[in-house]
PDB file of C-alpha atoms and ligand atoms in Angstrom:
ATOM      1  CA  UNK A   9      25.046   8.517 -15.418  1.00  0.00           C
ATOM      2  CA  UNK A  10      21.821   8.827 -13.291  1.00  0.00           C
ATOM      3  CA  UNK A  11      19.005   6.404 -14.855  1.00  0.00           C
ATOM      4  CA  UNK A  12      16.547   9.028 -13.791  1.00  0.00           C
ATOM      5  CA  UNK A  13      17.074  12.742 -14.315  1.00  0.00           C
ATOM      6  CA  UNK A  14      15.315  16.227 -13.618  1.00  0.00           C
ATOM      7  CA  UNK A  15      17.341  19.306 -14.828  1.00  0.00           C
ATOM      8  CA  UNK A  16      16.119  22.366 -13.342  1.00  0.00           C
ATOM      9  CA  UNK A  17      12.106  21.157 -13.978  1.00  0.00           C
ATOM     10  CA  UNK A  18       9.419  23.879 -13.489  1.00  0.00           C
ATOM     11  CA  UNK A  19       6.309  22.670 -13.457  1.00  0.00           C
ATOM     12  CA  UNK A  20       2.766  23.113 -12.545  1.00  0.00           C
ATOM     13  CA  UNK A  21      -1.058  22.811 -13.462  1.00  0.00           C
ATOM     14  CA  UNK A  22      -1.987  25.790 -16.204  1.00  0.00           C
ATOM     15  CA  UNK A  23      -0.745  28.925 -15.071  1.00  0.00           C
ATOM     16  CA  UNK A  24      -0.071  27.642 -11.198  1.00  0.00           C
ATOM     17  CA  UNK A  25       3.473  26.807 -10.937  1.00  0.00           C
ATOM     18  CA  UNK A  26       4.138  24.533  -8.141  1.00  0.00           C
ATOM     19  CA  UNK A  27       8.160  23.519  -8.520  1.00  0.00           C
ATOM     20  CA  UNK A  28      10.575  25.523  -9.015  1.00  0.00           C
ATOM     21  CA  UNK A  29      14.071  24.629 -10.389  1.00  0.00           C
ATOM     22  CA  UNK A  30      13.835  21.280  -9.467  1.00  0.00           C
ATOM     23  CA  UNK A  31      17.093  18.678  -9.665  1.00  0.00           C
ATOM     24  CA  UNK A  32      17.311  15.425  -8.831  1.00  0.00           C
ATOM     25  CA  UNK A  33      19.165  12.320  -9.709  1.00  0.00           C
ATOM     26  CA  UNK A  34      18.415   8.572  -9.340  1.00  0.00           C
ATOM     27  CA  UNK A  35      20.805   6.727  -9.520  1.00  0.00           C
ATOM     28  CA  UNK A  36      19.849   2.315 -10.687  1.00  0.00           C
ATOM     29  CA  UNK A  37      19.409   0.394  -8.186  1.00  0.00           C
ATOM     30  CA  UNK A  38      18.555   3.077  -5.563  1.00  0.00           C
ATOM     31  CA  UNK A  39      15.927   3.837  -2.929  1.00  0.00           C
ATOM     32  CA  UNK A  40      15.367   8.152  -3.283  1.00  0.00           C
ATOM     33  CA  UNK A  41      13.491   9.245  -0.887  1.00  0.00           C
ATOM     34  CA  UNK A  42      11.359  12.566  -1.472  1.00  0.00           C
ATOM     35  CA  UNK A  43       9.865  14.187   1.836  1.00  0.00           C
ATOM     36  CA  UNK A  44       8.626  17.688   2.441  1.00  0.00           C
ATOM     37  CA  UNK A  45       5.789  18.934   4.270  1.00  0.00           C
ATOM     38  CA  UNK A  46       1.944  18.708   2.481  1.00  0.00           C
ATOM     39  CA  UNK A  47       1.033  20.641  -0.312  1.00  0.00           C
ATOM     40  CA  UNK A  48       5.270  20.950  -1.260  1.00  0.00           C
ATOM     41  CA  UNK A  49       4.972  19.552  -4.796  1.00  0.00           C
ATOM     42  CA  UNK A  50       5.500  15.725  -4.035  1.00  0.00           C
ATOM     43  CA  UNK A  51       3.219  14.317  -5.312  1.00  0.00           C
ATOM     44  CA  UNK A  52       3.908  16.817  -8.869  1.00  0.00           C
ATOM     45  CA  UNK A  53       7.047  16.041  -8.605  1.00  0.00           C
ATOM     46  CA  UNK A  54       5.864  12.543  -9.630  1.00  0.00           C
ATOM     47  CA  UNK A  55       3.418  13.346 -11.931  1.00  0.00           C
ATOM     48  CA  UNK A  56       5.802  15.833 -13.965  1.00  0.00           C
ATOM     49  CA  UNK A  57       7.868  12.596 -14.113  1.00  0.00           C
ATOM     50  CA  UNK A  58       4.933  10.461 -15.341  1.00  0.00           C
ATOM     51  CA  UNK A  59       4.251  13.901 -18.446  1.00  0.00           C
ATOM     52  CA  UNK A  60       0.663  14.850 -16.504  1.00  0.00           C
ATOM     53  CA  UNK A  61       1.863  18.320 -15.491  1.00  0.00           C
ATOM     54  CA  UNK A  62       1.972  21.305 -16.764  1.00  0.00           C
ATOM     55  CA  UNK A  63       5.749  21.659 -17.852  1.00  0.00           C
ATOM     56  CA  UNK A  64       7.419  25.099 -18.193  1.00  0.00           C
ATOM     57  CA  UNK A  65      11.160  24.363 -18.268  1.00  0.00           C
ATOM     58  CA  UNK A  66      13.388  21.892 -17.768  1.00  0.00           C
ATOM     59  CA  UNK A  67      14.638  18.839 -18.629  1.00  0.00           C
ATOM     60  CA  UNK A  68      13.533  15.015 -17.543  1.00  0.00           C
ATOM     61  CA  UNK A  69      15.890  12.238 -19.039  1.00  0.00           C
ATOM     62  CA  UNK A  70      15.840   9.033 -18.760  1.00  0.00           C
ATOM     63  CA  UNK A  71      18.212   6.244 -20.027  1.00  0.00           C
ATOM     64  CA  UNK A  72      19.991   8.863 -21.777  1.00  0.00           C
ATOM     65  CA  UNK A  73      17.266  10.079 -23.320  1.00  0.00           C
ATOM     66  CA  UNK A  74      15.081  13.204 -22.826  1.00  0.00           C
ATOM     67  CA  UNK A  75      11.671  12.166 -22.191  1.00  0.00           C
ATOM     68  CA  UNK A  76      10.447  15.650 -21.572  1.00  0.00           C
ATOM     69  CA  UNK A  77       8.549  16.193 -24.110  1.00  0.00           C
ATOM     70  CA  UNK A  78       6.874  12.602 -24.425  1.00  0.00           C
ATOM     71  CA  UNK A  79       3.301  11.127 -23.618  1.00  0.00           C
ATOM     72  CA  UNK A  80       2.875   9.631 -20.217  1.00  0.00           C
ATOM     73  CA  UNK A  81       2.266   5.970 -22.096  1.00  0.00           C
ATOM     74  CA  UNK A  82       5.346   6.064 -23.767  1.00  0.00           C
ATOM     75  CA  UNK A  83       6.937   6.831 -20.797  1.00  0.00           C
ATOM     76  CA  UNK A  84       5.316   3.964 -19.081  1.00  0.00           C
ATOM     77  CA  UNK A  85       6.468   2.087 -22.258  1.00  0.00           C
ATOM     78  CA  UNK A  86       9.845   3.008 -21.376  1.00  0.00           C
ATOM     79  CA  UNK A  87       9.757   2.007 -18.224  1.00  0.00           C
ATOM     80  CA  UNK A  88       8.574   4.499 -15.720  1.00  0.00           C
ATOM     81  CA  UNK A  89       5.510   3.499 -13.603  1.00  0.00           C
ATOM     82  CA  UNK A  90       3.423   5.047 -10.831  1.00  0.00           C
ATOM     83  CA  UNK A  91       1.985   4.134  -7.715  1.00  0.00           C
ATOM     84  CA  UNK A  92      -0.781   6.911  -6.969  1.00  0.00           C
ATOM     85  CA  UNK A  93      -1.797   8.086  -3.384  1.00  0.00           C
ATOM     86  CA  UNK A  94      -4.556   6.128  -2.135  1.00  0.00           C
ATOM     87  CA  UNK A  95      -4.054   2.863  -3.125  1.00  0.00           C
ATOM     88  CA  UNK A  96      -6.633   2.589  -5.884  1.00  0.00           C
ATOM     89  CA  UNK A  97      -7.430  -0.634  -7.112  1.00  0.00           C
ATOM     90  CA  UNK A  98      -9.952  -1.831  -9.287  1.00  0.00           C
ATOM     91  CA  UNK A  99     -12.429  -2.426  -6.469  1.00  0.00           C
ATOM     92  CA  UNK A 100     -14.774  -5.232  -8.517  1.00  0.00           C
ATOM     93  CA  UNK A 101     -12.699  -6.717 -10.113  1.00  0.00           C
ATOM     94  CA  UNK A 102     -10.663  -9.887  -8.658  1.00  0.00           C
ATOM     95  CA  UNK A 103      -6.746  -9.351  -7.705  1.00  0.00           C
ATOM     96  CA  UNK A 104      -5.820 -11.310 -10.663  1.00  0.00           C
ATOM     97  CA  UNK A 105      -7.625  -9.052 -13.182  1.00  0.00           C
ATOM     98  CA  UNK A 106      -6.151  -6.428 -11.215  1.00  0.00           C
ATOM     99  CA  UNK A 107      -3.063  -7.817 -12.135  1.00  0.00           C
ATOM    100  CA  UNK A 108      -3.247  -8.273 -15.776  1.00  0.00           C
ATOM    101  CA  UNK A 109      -4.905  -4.922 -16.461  1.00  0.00           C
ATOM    102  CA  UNK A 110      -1.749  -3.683 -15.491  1.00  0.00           C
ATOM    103  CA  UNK A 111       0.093  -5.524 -18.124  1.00  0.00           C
ATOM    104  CA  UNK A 112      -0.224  -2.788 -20.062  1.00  0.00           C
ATOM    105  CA  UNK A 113       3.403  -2.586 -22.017  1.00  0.00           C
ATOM    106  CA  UNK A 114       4.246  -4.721 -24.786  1.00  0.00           C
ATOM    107  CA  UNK A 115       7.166  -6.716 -22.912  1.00  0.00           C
ATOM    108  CA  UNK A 116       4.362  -7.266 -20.487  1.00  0.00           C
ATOM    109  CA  UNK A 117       2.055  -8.535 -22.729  1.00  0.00           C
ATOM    110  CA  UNK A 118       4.552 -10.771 -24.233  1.00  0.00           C
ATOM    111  CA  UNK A 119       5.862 -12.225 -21.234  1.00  0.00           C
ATOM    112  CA  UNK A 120       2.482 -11.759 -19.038  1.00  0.00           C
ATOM    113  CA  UNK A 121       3.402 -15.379 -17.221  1.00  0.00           C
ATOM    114  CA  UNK A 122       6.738 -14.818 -16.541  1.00  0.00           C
ATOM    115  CA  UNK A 123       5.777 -11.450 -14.692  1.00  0.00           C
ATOM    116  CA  UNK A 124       3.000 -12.500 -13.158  1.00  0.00           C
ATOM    117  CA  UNK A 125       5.587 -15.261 -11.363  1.00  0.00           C
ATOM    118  CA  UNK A 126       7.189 -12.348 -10.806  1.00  0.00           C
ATOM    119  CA  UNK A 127       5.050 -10.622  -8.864  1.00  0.00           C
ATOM    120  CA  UNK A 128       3.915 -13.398  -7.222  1.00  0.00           C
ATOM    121  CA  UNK A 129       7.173 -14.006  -5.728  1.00  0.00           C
ATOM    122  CA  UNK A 130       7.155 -10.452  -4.422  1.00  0.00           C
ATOM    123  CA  UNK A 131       3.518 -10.615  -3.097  1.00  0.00           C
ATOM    124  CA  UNK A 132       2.985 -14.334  -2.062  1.00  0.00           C
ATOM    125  CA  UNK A 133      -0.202 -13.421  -0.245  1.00  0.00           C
ATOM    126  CA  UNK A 134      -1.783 -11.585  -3.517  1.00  0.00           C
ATOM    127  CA  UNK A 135      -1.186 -15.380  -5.054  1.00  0.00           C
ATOM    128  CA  UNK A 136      -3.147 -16.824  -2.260  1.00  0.00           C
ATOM    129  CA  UNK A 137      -5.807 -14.489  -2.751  1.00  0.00           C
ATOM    130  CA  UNK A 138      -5.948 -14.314  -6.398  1.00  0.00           C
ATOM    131  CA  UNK A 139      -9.507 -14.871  -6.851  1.00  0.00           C
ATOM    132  CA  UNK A 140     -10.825 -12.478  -3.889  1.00  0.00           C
ATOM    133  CA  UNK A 141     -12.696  -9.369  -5.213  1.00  0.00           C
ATOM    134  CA  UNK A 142     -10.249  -6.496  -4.857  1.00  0.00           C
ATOM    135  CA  UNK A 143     -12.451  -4.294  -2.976  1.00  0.00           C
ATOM    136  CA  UNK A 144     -13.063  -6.854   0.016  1.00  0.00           C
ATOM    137  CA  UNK A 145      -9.081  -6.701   0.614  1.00  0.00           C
ATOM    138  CA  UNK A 146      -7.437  -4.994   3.661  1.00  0.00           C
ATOM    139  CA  UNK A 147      -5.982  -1.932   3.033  1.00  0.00           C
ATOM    140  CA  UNK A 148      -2.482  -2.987   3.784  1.00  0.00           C
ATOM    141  CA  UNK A 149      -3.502  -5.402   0.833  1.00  0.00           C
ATOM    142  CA  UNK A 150      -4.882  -2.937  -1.372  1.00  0.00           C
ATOM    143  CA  UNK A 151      -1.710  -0.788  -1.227  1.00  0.00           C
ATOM    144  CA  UNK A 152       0.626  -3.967  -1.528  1.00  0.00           C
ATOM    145  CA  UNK A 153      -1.949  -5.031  -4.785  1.00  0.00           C
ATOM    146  CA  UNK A 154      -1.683  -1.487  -6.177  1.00  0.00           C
ATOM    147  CA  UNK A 155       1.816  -1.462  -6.146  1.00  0.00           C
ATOM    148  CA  UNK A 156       1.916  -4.896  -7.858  1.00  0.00           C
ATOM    149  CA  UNK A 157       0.231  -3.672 -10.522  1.00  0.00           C
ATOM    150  CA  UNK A 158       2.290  -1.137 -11.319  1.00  0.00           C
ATOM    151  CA  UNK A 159       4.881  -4.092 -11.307  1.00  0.00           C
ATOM    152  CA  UNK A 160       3.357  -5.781 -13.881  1.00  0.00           C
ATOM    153  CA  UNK A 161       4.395  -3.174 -16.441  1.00  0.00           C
ATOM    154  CA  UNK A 162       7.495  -4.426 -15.632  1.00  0.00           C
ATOM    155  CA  UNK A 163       9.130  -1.181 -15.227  1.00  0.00           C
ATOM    156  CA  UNK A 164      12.683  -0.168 -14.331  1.00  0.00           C
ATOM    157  CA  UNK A 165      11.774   2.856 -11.928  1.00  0.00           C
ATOM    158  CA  UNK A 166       9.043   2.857 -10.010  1.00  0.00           C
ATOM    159  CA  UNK A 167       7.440   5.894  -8.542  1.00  0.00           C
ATOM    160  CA  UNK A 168       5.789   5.340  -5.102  1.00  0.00           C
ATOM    161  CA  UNK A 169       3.380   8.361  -3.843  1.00  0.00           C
ATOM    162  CA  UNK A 170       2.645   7.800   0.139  1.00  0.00           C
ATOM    163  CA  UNK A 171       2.248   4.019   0.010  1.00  0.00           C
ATOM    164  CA  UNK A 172       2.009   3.633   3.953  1.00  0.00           C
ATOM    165  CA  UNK A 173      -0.613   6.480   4.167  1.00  0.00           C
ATOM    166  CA  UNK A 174      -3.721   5.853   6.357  1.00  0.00           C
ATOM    167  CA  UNK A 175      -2.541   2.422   7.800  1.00  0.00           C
ATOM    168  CA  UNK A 176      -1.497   0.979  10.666  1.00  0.00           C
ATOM    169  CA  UNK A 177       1.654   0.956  12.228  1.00  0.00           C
ATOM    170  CA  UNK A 178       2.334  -2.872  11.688  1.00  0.00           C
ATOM    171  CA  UNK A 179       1.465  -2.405   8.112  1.00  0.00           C
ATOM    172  CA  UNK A 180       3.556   0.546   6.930  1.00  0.00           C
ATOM    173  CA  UNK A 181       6.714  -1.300   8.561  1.00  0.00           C
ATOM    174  CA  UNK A 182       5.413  -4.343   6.056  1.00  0.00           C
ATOM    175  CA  UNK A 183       4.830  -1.993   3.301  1.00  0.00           C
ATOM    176  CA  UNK A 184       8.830  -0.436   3.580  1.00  0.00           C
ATOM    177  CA  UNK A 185      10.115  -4.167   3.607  1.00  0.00           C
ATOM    178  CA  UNK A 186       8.547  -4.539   0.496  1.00  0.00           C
ATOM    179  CA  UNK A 187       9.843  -1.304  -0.589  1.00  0.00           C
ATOM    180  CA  UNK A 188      13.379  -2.530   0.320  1.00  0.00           C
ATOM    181  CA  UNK A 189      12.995  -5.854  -1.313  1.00  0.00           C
ATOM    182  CA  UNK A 190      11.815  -4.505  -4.788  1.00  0.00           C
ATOM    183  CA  UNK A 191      15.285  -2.592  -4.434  1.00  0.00           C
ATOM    184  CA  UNK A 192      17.601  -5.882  -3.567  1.00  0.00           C
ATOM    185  CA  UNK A 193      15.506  -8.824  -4.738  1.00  0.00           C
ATOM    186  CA  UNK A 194      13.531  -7.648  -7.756  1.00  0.00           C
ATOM    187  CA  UNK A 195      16.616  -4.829  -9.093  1.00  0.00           C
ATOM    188  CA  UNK A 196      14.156  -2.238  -9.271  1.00  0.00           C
ATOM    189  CA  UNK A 197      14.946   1.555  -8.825  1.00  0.00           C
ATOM    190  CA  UNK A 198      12.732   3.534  -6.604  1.00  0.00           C
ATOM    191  CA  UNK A 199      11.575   7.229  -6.474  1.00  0.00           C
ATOM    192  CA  UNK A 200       9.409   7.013  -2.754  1.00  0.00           C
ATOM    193  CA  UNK A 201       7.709  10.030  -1.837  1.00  0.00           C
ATOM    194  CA  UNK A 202       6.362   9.669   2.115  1.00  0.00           C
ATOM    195  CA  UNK A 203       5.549  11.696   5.295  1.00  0.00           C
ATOM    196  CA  UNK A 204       7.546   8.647   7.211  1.00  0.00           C
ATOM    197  CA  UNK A 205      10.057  11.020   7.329  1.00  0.00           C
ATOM    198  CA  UNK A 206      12.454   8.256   9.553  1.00  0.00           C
ATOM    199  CA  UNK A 207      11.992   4.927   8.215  1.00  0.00           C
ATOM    200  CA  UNK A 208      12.163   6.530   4.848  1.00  0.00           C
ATOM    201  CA  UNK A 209      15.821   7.889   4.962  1.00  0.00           C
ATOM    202  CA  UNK A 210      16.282   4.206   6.911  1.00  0.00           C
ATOM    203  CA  UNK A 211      15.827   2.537   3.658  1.00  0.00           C
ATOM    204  CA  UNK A 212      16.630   4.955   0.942  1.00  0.00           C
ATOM    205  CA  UNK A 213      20.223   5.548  -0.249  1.00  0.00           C
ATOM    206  CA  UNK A 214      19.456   9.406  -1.160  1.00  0.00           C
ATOM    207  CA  UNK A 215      16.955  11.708  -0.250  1.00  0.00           C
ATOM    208  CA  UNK A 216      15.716  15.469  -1.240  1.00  0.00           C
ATOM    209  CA  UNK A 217      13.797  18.166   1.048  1.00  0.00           C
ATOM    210  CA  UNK A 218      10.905  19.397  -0.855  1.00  0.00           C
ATOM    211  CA  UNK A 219       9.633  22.243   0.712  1.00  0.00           C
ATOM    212  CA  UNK A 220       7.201  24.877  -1.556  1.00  0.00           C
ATOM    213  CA  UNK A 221       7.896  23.556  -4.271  1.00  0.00           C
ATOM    214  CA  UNK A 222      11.858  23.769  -3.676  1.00  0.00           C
ATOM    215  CA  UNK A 223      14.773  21.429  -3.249  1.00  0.00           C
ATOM    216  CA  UNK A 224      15.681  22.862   0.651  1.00  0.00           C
ATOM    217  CA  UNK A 225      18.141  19.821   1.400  1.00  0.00           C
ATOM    218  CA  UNK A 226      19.751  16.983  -0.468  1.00  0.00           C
ATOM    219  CA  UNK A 227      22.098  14.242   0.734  1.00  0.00           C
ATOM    220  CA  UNK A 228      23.159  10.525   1.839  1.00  0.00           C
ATOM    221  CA  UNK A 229      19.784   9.115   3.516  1.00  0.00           C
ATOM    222  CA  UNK A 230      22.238   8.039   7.016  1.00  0.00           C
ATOM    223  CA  UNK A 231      23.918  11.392   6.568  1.00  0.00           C
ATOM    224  CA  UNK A 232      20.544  13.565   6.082  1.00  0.00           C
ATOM    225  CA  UNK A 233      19.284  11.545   9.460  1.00  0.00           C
ATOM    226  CA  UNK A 234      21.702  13.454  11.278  1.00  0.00           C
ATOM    227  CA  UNK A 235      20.602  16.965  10.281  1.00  0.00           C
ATOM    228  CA  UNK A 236      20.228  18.942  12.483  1.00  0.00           C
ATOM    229  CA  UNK A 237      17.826  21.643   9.954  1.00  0.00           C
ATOM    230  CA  UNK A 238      15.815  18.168   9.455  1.00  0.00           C
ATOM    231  CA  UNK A 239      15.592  17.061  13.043  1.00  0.00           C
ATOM    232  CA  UNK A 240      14.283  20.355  13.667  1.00  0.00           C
ATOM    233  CA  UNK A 241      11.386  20.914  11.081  1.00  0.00           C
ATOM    234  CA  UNK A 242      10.536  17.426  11.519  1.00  0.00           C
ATOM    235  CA  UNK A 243      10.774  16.346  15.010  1.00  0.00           C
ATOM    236  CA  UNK A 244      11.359  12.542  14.076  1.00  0.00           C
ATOM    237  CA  UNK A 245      14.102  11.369  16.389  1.00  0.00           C
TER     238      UNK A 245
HETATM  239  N1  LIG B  28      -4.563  19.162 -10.292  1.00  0.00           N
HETATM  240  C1  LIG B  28      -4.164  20.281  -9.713  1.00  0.00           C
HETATM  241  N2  LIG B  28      -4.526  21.498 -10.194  1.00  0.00           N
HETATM  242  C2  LIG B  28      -4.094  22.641  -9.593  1.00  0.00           C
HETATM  243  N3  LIG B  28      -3.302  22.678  -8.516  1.00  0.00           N
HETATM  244  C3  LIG B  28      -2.912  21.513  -7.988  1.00  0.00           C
HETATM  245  C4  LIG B  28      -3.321  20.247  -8.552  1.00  0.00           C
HETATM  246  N4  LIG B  28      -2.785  19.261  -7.794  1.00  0.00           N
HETATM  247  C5  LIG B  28      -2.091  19.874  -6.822  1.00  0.00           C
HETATM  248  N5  LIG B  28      -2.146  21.223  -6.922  1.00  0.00           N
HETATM  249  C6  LIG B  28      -1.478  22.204  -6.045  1.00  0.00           C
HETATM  250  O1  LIG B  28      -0.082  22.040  -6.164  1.00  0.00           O
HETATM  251  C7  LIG B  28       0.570  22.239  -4.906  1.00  0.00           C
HETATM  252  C8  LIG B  28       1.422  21.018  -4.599  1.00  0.00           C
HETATM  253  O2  LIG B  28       0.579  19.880  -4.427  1.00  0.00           O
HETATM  254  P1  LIG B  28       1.129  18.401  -4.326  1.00  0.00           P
HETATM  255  O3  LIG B  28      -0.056  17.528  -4.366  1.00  0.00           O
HETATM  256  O4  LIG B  28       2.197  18.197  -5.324  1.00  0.00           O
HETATM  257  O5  LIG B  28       1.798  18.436  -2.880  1.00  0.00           O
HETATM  258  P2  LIG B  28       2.323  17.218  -1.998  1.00  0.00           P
HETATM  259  O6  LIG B  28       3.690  17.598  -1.548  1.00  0.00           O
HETATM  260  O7  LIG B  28       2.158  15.954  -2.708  1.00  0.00           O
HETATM  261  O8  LIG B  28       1.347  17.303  -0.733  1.00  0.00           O
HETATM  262  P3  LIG B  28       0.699  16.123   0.182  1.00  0.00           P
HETATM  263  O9  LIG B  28       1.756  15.789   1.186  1.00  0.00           O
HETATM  264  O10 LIG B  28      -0.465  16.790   0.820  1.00  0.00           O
HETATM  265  O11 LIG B  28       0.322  14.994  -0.709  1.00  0.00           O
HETATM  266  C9  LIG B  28      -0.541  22.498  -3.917  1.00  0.00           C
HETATM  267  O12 LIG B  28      -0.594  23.893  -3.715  1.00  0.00           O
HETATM  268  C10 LIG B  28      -1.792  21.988  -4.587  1.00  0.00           C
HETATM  269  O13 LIG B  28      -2.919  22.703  -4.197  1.00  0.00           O
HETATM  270 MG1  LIG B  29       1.002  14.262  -2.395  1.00  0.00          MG
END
């Protein structure tokens, strides 16, 4: 059984729809990679996930259970968290209250040293700079401090939303090692949404074609590198 998911979703904002008959499957312990050209439904995709869309139909479970219906923090509670686009931190605040204000479920709370460690581990340089001001970080660091907060929820799936966006080359290969090493160091299952259409099939297991708000393509990351229809519309190899 998948840990996370959608059954035929349509979603939207109000009366816009934006997806349409979505399904998808994530399996634990796997990279899924979401791609699709802008304005697709990525980034809803996500946020349908996270309960912050408009819902029409559809199904979202997760664990076994249906979470469709549910608020986004008992969702979070659950274990679902989301990275945003844009790497938003809390810009005056240090990296270490960064940190902790994303402590926000109760297994967090309860084991806030432990996950802290944690994170740590993951981000050695966010340890180093624990007591810099957030907003005076690099924006390779912001992104890599935005997704450790959404760590420190400690959730099982985490949803990333175009974490290499905007930086430079040498940091988005940095920020899909760390990608790769939340899936086999830290056991965590990941739902990456990213224009890197190439490295992202590199290091994802699955991947889905979003394209107006449609699942165009689905398939084995290495086998999906080879198709021809994706070659094509995306000119990446
Ligand atoms: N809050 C909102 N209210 C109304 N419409 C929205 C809202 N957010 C997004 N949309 C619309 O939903 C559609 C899908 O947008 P979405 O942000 O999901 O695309 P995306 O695939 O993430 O694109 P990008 O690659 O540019 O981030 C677009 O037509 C967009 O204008
Ligand atoms: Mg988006």
């Amino acid at each position: 059984m998948a840990l996370l998911e959608l059954k035929n979703v349509n979603a939207g904002y109000g009366e816009f729809r934006v997806l349409f008959d979505v399904s998808a499957k994530v399996e634990r312990g796997q990279i899924v990679a979401i791609v699709g050209p802008n304005g697709a439904g990525k980034t809803t995709t996500l946020r349908t996930i996270m309960g912050m869309t408009t819902l029409y139909s559809g199904d979202i479970v997760f664990n076994g259970r249906s979470i469709t219906r549910m608020p986004t923090h008992k969702r979070v509670e659950l274990g679902l968290s989301m990275v945003p686009e844009g790497r938003r931190v809390f810009r005056t605040l240090t990296v270490y209250e960064n940190l902790v204000a994303g402590a926000i479920t109760k297994r967090a709370w309860e084991k806030l040293e432990d996950t802290l460690e944690m994170v740590y581990n993951i981000f050695p340089k966010l340890k180093e700079r624990r007591n810099q001001i957030a907003g005076t970080l690099s924006g390779g660091e912001a992104q890599m401090l935005a997704i450790a907060r959404a760590l420190m929820s400690r959730p099982d799936v985490l949803l990333l939303d175009e974490p290499s966006l905007g930086l430079a080359p040498k940091i988005v290969i940095q920020i899909f090692d760390v990608v790769k090493k939340l899936r086999d160091e830290a056991e965590k299952t990941i739902l990456l949404v990213e224009q890197h259409v190439k490295h992202s099939l590199e290091i994802a297991d699955y991947a889905y074609v979003l394209e107006q708000g449609r699942i165009v393509l689905e398939g084995e990351a290495q086998k999906l590198m080879k198709d021809e229809r994706l070659k094509k519309a995306y000119l990446i190899f």
